[in-house]
CSV table of C-alpha atoms in Angstrom, one decimal:
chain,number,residue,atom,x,y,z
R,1,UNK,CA,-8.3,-65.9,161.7
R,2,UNK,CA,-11.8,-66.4,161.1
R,3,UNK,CA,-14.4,-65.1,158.8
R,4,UNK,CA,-17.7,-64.9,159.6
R,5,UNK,CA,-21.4,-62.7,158.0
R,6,UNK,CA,-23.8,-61.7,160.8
R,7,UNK,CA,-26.6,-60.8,158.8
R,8,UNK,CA,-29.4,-62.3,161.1
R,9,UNK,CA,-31.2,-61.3,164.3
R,10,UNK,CA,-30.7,-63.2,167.0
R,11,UNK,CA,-34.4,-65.4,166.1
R,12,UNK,CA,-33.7,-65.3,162.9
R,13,UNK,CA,-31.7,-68.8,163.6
R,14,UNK,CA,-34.9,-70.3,165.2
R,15,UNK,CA,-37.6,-69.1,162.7
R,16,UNK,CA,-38.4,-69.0,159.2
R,17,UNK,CA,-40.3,-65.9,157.9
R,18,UNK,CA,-43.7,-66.1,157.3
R,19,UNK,CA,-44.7,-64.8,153.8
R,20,UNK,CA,-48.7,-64.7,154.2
R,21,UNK,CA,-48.8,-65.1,149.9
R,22,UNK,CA,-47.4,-68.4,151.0
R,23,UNK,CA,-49.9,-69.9,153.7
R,24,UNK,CA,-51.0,-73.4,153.0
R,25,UNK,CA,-54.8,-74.0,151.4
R,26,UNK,CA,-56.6,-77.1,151.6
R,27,UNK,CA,-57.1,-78.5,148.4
R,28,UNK,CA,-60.6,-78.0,146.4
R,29,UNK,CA,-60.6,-81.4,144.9
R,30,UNK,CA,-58.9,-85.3,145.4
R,31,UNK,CA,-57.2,-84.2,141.9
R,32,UNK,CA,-55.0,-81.2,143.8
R,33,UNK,CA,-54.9,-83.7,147.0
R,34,UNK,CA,-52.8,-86.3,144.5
R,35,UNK,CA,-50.9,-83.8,142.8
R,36,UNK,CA,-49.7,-82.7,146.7
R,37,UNK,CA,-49.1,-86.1,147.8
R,38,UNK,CA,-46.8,-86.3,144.6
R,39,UNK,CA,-45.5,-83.2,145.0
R,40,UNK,CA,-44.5,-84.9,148.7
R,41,UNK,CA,-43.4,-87.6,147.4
R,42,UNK,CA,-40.6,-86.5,145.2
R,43,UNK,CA,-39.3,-83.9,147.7
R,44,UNK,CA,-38.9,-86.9,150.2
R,45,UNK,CA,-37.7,-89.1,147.7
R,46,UNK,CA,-35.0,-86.6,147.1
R,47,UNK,CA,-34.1,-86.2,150.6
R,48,UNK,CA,-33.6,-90.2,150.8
R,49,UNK,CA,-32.0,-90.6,147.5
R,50,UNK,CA,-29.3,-87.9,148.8
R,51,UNK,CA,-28.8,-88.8,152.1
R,52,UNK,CA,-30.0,-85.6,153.1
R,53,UNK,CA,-30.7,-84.4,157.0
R,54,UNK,CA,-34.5,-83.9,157.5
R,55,UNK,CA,-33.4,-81.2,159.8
R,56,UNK,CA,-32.8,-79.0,156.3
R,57,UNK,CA,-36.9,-79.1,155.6
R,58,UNK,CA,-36.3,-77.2,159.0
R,59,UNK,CA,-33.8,-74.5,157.6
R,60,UNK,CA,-34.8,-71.2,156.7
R,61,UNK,CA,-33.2,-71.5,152.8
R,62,UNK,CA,-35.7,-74.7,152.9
R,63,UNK,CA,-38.4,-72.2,153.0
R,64,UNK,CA,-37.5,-69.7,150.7
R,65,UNK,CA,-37.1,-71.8,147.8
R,66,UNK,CA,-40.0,-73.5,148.0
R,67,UNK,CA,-41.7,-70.2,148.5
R,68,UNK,CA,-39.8,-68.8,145.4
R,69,UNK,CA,-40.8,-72.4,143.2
R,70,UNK,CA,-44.5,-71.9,144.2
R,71,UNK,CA,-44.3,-68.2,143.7
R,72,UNK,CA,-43.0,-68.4,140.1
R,73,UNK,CA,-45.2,-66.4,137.4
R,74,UNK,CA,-45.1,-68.6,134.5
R,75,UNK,CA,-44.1,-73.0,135.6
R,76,UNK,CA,-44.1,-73.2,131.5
R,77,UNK,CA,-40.4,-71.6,131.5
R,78,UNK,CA,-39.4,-72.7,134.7
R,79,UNK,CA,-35.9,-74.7,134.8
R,80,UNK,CA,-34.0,-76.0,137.8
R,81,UNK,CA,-30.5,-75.4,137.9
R,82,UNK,CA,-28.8,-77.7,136.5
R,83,UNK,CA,-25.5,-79.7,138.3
R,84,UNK,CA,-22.8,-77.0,136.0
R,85,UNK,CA,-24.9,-74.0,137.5
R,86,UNK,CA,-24.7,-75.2,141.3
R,87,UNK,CA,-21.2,-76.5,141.2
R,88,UNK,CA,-19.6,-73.6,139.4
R,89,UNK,CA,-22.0,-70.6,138.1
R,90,UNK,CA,-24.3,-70.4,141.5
R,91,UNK,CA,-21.6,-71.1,143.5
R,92,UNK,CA,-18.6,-68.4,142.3
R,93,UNK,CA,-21.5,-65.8,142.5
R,94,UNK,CA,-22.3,-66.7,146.3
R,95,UNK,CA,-18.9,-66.8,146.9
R,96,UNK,CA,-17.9,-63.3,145.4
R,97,UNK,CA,-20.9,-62.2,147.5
R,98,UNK,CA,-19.9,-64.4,150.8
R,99,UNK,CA,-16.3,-62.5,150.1
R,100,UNK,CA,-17.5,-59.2,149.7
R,101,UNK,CA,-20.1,-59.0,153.0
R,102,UNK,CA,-18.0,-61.2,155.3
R,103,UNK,CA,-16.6,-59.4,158.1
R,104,UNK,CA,-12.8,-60.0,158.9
R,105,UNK,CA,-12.4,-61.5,162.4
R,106,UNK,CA,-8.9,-62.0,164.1
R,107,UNK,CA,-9.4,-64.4,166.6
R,108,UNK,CA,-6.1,-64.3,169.7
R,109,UNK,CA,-5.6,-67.1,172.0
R,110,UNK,CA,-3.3,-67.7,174.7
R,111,UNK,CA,-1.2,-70.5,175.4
R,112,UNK,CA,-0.2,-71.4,178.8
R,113,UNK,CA,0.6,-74.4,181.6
R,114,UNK,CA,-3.0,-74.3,182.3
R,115,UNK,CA,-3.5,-75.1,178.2
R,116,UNK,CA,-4.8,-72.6,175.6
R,117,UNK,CA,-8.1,-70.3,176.5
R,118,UNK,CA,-9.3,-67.5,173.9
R,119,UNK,CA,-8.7,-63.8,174.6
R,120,UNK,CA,-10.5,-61.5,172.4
R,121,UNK,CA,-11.5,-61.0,169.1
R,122,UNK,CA,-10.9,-58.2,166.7
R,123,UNK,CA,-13.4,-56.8,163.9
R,124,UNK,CA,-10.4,-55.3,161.2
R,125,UNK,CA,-13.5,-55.4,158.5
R,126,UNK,CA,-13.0,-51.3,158.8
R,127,UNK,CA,-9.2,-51.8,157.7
R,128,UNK,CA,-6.3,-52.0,154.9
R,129,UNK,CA,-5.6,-55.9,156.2
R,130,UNK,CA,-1.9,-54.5,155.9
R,131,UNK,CA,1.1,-55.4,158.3
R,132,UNK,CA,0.6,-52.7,160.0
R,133,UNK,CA,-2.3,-53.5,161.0
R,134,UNK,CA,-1.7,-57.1,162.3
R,135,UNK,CA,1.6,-55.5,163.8
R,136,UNK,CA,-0.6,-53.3,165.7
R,137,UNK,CA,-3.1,-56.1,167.1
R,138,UNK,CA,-0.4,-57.6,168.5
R,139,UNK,CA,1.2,-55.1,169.9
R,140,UNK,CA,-2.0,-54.3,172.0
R,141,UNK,CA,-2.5,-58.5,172.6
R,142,UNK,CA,1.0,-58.4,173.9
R,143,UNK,CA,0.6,-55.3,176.1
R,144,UNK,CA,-2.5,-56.6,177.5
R,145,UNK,CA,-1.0,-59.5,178.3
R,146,UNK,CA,2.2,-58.4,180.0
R,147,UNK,CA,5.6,-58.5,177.5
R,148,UNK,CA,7.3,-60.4,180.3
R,149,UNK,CA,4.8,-63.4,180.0
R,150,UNK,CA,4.8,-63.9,176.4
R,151,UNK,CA,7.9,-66.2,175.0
R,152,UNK,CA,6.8,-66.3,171.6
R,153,UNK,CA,3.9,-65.6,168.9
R,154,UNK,CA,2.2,-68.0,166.3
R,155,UNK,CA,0.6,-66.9,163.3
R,156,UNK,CA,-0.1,-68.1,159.8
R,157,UNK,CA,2.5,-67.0,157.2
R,158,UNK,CA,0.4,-64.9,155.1
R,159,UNK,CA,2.7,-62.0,153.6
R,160,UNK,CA,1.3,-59.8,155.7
R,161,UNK,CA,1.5,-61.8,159.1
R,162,UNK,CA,5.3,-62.4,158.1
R,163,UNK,CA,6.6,-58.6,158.2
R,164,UNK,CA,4.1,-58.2,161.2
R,165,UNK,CA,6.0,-60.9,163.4
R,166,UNK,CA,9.3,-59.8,161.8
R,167,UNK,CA,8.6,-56.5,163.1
R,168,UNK,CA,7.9,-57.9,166.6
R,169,UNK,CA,10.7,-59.7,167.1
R,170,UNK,CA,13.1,-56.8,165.8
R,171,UNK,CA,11.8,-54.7,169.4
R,172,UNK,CA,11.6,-57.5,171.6
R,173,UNK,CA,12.7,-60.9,172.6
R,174,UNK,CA,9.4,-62.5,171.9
R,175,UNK,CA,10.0,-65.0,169.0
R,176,UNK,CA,7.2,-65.1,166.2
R,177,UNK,CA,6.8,-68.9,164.0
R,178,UNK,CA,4.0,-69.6,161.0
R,179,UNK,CA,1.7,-72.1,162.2
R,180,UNK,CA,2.9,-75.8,161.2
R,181,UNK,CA,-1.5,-76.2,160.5
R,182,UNK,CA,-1.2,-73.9,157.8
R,183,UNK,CA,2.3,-74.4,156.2
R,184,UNK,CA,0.9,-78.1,156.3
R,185,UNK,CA,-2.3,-77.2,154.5
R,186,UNK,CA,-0.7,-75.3,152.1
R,187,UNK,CA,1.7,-77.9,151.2
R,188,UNK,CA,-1.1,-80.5,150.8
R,189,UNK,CA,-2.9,-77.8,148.8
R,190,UNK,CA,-0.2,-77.4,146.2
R,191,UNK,CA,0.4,-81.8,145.7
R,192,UNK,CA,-3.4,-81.7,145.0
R,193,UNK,CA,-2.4,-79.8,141.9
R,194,UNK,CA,0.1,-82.8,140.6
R,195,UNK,CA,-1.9,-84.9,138.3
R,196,UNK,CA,-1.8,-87.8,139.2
R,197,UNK,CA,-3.0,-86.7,142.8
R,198,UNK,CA,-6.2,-84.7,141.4
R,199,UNK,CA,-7.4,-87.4,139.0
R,200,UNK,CA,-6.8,-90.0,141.9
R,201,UNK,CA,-9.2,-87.5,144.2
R,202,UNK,CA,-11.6,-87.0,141.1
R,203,UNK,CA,-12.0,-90.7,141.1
R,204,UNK,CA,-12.5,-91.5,144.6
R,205,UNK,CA,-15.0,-88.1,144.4
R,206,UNK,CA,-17.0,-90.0,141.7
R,207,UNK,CA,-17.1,-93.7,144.2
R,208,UNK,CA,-18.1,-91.3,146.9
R,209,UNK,CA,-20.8,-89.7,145.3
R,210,UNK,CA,-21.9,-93.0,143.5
R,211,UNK,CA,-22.4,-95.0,146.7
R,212,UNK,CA,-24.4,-92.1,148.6
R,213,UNK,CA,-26.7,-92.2,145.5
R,214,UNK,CA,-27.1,-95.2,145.3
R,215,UNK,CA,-27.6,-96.4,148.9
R,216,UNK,CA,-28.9,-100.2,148.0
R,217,UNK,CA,-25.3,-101.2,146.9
R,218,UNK,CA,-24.5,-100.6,151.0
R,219,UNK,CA,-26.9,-104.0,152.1
């Protein structure tokens, strides 16, 4: 399965809108030069400090906030989020928001001697994601792909993906399993909960992060 928000037109992924507020002005004195120059400065800086892709000056995100920065009313009151509001406040409200826009994409593909190619793709964003509906899917998969040439069906063992395969396998002799990626990721999902193993990946999260900001301890 795979989730996915098409929000953008196709150009959209090439170009950055123009906001003509926003249009660069040559400086009226070598005091507004400087304060560019160091304006420059500490955006690179924090691109090299972070180990961050110049390609994302590129990005369209890129844009908008430093349209949004420049564009700000009063620079007295303004305050950057802080590391709490990207990591947890910013980030469970784009989430909710990524969750409630993102369309719900079931991707089939079919296994054979010749190895595995995709089929199709179904939009169920319209849809109770209920067994019935996944039963239905792959009743239609299976029918478009000839009964007689399918042996058996792989899905991940979600509730709802459980009764579905059940349900196949009651009617036919095509056997359903859960995928061994997902039972696997799961699994690994719940011993990242045991103690000892989340305060082992905190730790190493903390090296990480220390040696990508401080790059010098590298030579």
């Amino acid at each position: 399965m795979c989730m996915e928000m098409m929000m953008t037109r196709p150009m959209d992924a090439f170009v950055a809108p123009i906001d003509v507020d926003f249009l660069p002005r040559a400086p009226n004195s070598n005091e507004n030069k400087k304060a560019l120059e160091n304006i420059h400065g500490y955006i690179a800086d924090f691109f090299y400090e972070n180990n961050i892709s110049f390609n994302c000056a590129r990005s369209d995100s890129y844009s908008k906030m430093m349209q949004a920065i420049v564009q700000y009313n009063d620079p007295s009151t303004f305050k950057p989020p802080s590391y709490n509001d990207l990591s947890v406040k910013i980030l469970k409200k784009k989430k909710k928001k990524k969750e409630e826009t993102s369309n719900w994409d079931t991707n089939f593909l079919v296994n054979c001697p010749k190895g595995t190619v995709f089929l199709k793709s179904i939009d169920g964003s319209a849809h109770i994601h209920d067994a019935e509906l996944i039963y239905k899917m792959l009743k239609d998969v299976i029918e478009e792909a000839g009964e007689k040439n399918v042996i058996q069906i792989c899905t991940d063992n979600a509730s709802n993906y459980v009764v579905a395969g059940e349900w196949i396998m009651a009617e036919s002799k095509i056997y359903w399993m859960p995928c061994a990626a997902h039972c696997i990721n799961l699994m690994l999902g719940d011993v990242s909960k045991m103690h000892l193993v989340d305060e082992t990946v905190k730790d190493a999260k903390k090296i990480s992060l220390f040696i990508y900001n401080h790059k010098h301890v590298l030579h």
